Amino acid sequence: LQGIALARQVAQTEAEKARLEKRVEEQRKAIAALQDELASAATSAAGAAQPQQYFSQTIKTRDETIRSLKAELDEAHARLAQLQAERDELARTKTALFADLERLSGQRHEIEQIRRLLHATAPVRPALPGDVPESAAAGLQPAPVTIVRGSRLVASART
């Protein structure tokens, strides 16, 4: 009797062992399926994060480029303003120089006309050493002298 009881216990234990082994195998398959699902989810999450990182990095790069271009533009505007100020100053200087040149040219012309007039009306002076004798200068005729100020005639003389 004892042998039969032990055989029953062994049979029950073996049956329970088989059920437990089957359950362990099912659990292992469930764990493997969950691990596959977890790996798939992690891959999907990584794939979803990569475009976000890409866009984030792209935006940061573009912002840096915009900042550097804006700084260059500001420098160019400052340089342009400086060059325009220099150009304006040079234009004022040019205008002033042309006015001075015109004034000096007019004065020089007037002085030359006055010299000619004075030379033409100057009294005869005694001959000095190095002067040209009158006989040598006799063939020369004096040129007419006209003094013009602006566009009107001031004086005219013929010697």
Tab-separated table of C-alpha atoms in Angstrom:
chain	number	residue	atom	x	y	z
A	1	LEU	CA	0.000	0.000	0.000
A	2	GLN	CA	2.698	2.275	0.759
A	3	GLY	CA	4.202	1.637	-2.647
A	4	ILE	CA	0.953	2.499	-4.347
A	5	ALA	CA	0.695	5.759	-2.417
A	6	LEU	CA	4.241	6.605	-3.299
A	7	ALA	CA	3.592	5.781	-6.955
A	8	ARG	CA	0.543	8.036	-6.923
A	9	GLN	CA	2.558	10.826	-5.356
A	10	VAL	CA	5.303	10.336	-7.942
A	11	ALA	CA	2.738	10.371	-10.752
A	12	GLN	CA	1.084	13.488	-9.324
A	13	THR	CA	4.442	15.161	-8.823
A	14	GLU	CA	5.483	14.298	-12.378
A	15	ALA	CA	2.174	15.628	-13.711
A	16	GLU	CA	2.579	18.812	-11.669
A	17	LYS	CA	6.174	19.046	-12.867
A	18	ALA	CA	5.024	18.732	-16.492
A	19	ARG	CA	2.356	21.395	-15.924
A	20	LEU	CA	4.903	23.667	-14.260
A	21	GLU	CA	7.415	23.087	-17.063
A	22	LYS	CA	4.695	23.864	-19.586
A	23	ARG	CA	3.794	26.997	-17.619
A	24	VAL	CA	7.488	28.025	-17.404
A	25	GLU	CA	7.812	27.525	-21.160
A	26	GLU	CA	4.701	29.655	-21.751
A	27	GLN	CA	6.122	32.329	-19.449
A	28	ARG	CA	9.446	32.235	-21.319
A	29	LYS	CA	7.593	32.668	-24.622
A	30	ALA	CA	5.569	35.530	-23.112
A	31	ILE	CA	8.780	37.134	-21.815
A	32	ALA	CA	10.446	36.734	-25.230
A	33	ALA	CA	7.368	38.259	-26.923
A	34	LEU	CA	7.393	41.161	-24.438
A	35	GLN	CA	11.115	41.668	-24.991
A	36	ASP	CA	10.546	41.755	-28.754
A	37	GLU	CA	7.709	44.220	-28.257
A	38	LEU	CA	9.904	46.323	-25.965
A	39	ALA	CA	12.747	46.315	-28.492
A	40	SER	CA	10.293	47.280	-31.237
A	41	ALA	CA	8.922	50.100	-29.078
A	42	ALA	CA	12.445	51.297	-28.258
A	43	THR	CA	13.336	51.283	-31.966
A	44	SER	CA	10.157	53.212	-32.759
A	45	ALA	CA	10.901	55.699	-29.971
A	46	ALA	CA	14.459	56.138	-31.202
A	47	GLY	CA	13.177	56.610	-34.743
A	48	ALA	CA	10.672	59.161	-33.515
A	49	ALA	CA	13.318	61.003	-31.493
A	50	GLN	CA	15.789	61.178	-34.373
A	51	PRO	CA	13.683	63.475	-36.576
A	52	GLN	CA	13.034	65.634	-33.552
A	53	GLN	CA	16.777	65.806	-32.841
A	54	TYR	CA	17.461	66.434	-36.530
A	55	PHE	CA	14.942	69.269	-36.688
A	56	SER	CA	16.198	70.675	-33.407
A	57	GLN	CA	19.803	70.631	-34.638
A	58	THR	CA	18.767	72.077	-38.007
A	59	ILE	CA	16.941	74.946	-36.311
A	60	LYS	CA	19.914	75.649	-34.021
A	61	THR	CA	22.275	75.679	-37.011
A	62	ARG	CA	19.971	77.980	-38.966
A	63	ASP	CA	19.624	80.326	-35.972
A	64	GLU	CA	23.415	80.532	-35.674
A	65	THR	CA	23.694	81.252	-39.396
A	66	ILE	CA	21.015	83.943	-39.155
A	67	ARG	CA	22.797	85.558	-36.193
A	68	SER	CA	26.145	85.594	-38.003
A	69	LEU	CA	24.584	86.977	-41.215
A	70	LYS	CA	22.746	89.648	-39.229
A	71	ALA	CA	26.014	90.669	-37.568
A	72	GLU	CA	27.684	90.883	-40.981
A	73	LEU	CA	24.750	92.934	-42.298
A	74	ASP	CA	24.980	95.330	-39.353
A	75	GLU	CA	28.715	95.726	-39.978
A	76	ALA	CA	28.047	96.351	-43.675
A	77	HIS	CA	25.427	99.000	-42.848
A	78	ALA	CA	27.841	100.712	-40.468
A	79	ARG	CA	30.595	100.657	-43.106
A	80	LEU	CA	28.156	101.969	-45.726
A	81	ALA	CA	27.162	104.872	-43.465
A	82	GLN	CA	30.830	105.640	-42.844
A	83	LEU	CA	31.631	105.563	-46.569
A	84	GLN	CA	28.637	107.778	-47.381
A	85	ALA	CA	29.804	110.308	-44.783
A	86	GLU	CA	33.303	110.244	-46.298
A	87	ARG	CA	31.831	110.654	-49.805
A	88	ASP	CA	29.739	113.623	-48.684
A	89	GLU	CA	32.778	115.241	-47.038
A	90	LEU	CA	34.837	114.687	-50.199
A	91	ALA	CA	32.056	116.207	-52.310
A	92	ARG	CA	31.996	119.301	-50.058
A	93	THR	CA	35.778	119.556	-50.276
A	94	LYS	CA	35.672	119.162	-54.068
A	95	THR	CA	33.055	121.906	-54.365
A	96	ALA	CA	35.100	124.219	-52.153
A	97	LEU	CA	38.264	123.511	-54.141
A	98	PHE	CA	36.504	124.180	-57.453
A	99	ALA	CA	35.175	127.472	-56.075
A	100	ASP	CA	38.685	128.429	-54.892
A	101	LEU	CA	40.151	127.401	-58.243
A	102	GLU	CA	37.565	129.422	-60.132
A	103	ARG	CA	38.214	132.457	-57.920
A	104	LEU	CA	41.988	132.116	-58.319
A	105	SER	CA	41.649	131.617	-62.062
A	106	GLY	CA	39.594	134.797	-62.322
A	107	GLN	CA	42.076	136.713	-60.205
A	108	ARG	CA	45.009	135.432	-62.246
A	109	HIS	CA	43.302	136.468	-65.467
A	110	GLU	CA	42.569	139.920	-64.054
A	111	ILE	CA	46.156	140.313	-62.805
A	112	GLU	CA	47.518	139.352	-66.221
A	113	GLN	CA	45.223	141.875	-67.912
A	114	ILE	CA	46.262	144.606	-65.456
A	115	ARG	CA	49.934	143.803	-66.111
A	116	ARG	CA	49.409	144.115	-69.844
A	117	LEU	CA	47.539	147.379	-69.390
A	118	LEU	CA	50.218	148.785	-67.084
A	119	HIS	CA	52.975	147.667	-69.406
A	120	ALA	CA	51.210	149.257	-72.348
A	121	THR	CA	50.715	152.574	-70.540
A	122	ALA	CA	54.002	152.616	-68.594
A	123	PRO	CA	56.359	155.568	-69.182
A	124	VAL	CA	59.626	154.920	-70.978
A	125	ARG	CA	62.403	154.274	-68.534
A	126	PRO	CA	66.105	154.538	-69.041
A	127	ALA	CA	67.838	151.511	-70.524
A	128	LEU	CA	69.343	149.112	-68.079
A	129	PRO	CA	72.111	146.623	-68.740
A	130	GLY	CA	70.583	143.482	-70.304
A	131	ASP	CA	67.652	145.344	-71.848
A	132	VAL	CA	66.876	144.796	-75.500
A	133	PRO	CA	67.775	147.866	-77.598
A	134	GLU	CA	64.875	149.755	-79.185
A	135	SER	CA	66.194	149.075	-82.626
A	136	ALA	CA	65.881	145.312	-82.022
A	137	ALA	CA	62.401	145.659	-80.547
A	138	ALA	CA	61.260	148.025	-83.280
A	139	GLY	CA	59.951	145.160	-85.391
A	140	LEU	CA	57.627	144.030	-82.592
A	141	GLN	CA	54.157	145.436	-82.262
A	142	PRO	CA	52.468	145.476	-78.881
A	143	ALA	CA	49.428	143.254	-78.476
A	144	PRO	CA	46.038	144.728	-77.674
A	145	VAL	CA	45.073	144.478	-73.988
A	146	THR	CA	41.538	143.758	-72.876
A	147	ILE	CA	40.410	143.419	-69.262
A	148	VAL	CA	37.346	141.244	-68.813
A	149	ARG	CA	35.693	140.637	-65.460
A	150	GLY	CA	33.168	137.829	-65.639
A	151	SER	CA	31.370	138.335	-68.935
A	152	ARG	CA	31.679	142.139	-69.262
A	153	LEU	CA	34.473	144.223	-70.722
A	154	VAL	CA	36.223	146.416	-68.134
A	155	ALA	CA	38.997	148.086	-70.176
A	156	SER	CA	40.661	147.884	-73.562
A	157	ALA	CA	43.931	149.468	-74.662
A	158	ARG	CA	46.212	149.301	-77.650
A	159	THR	CA	49.808	150.473	-77.393
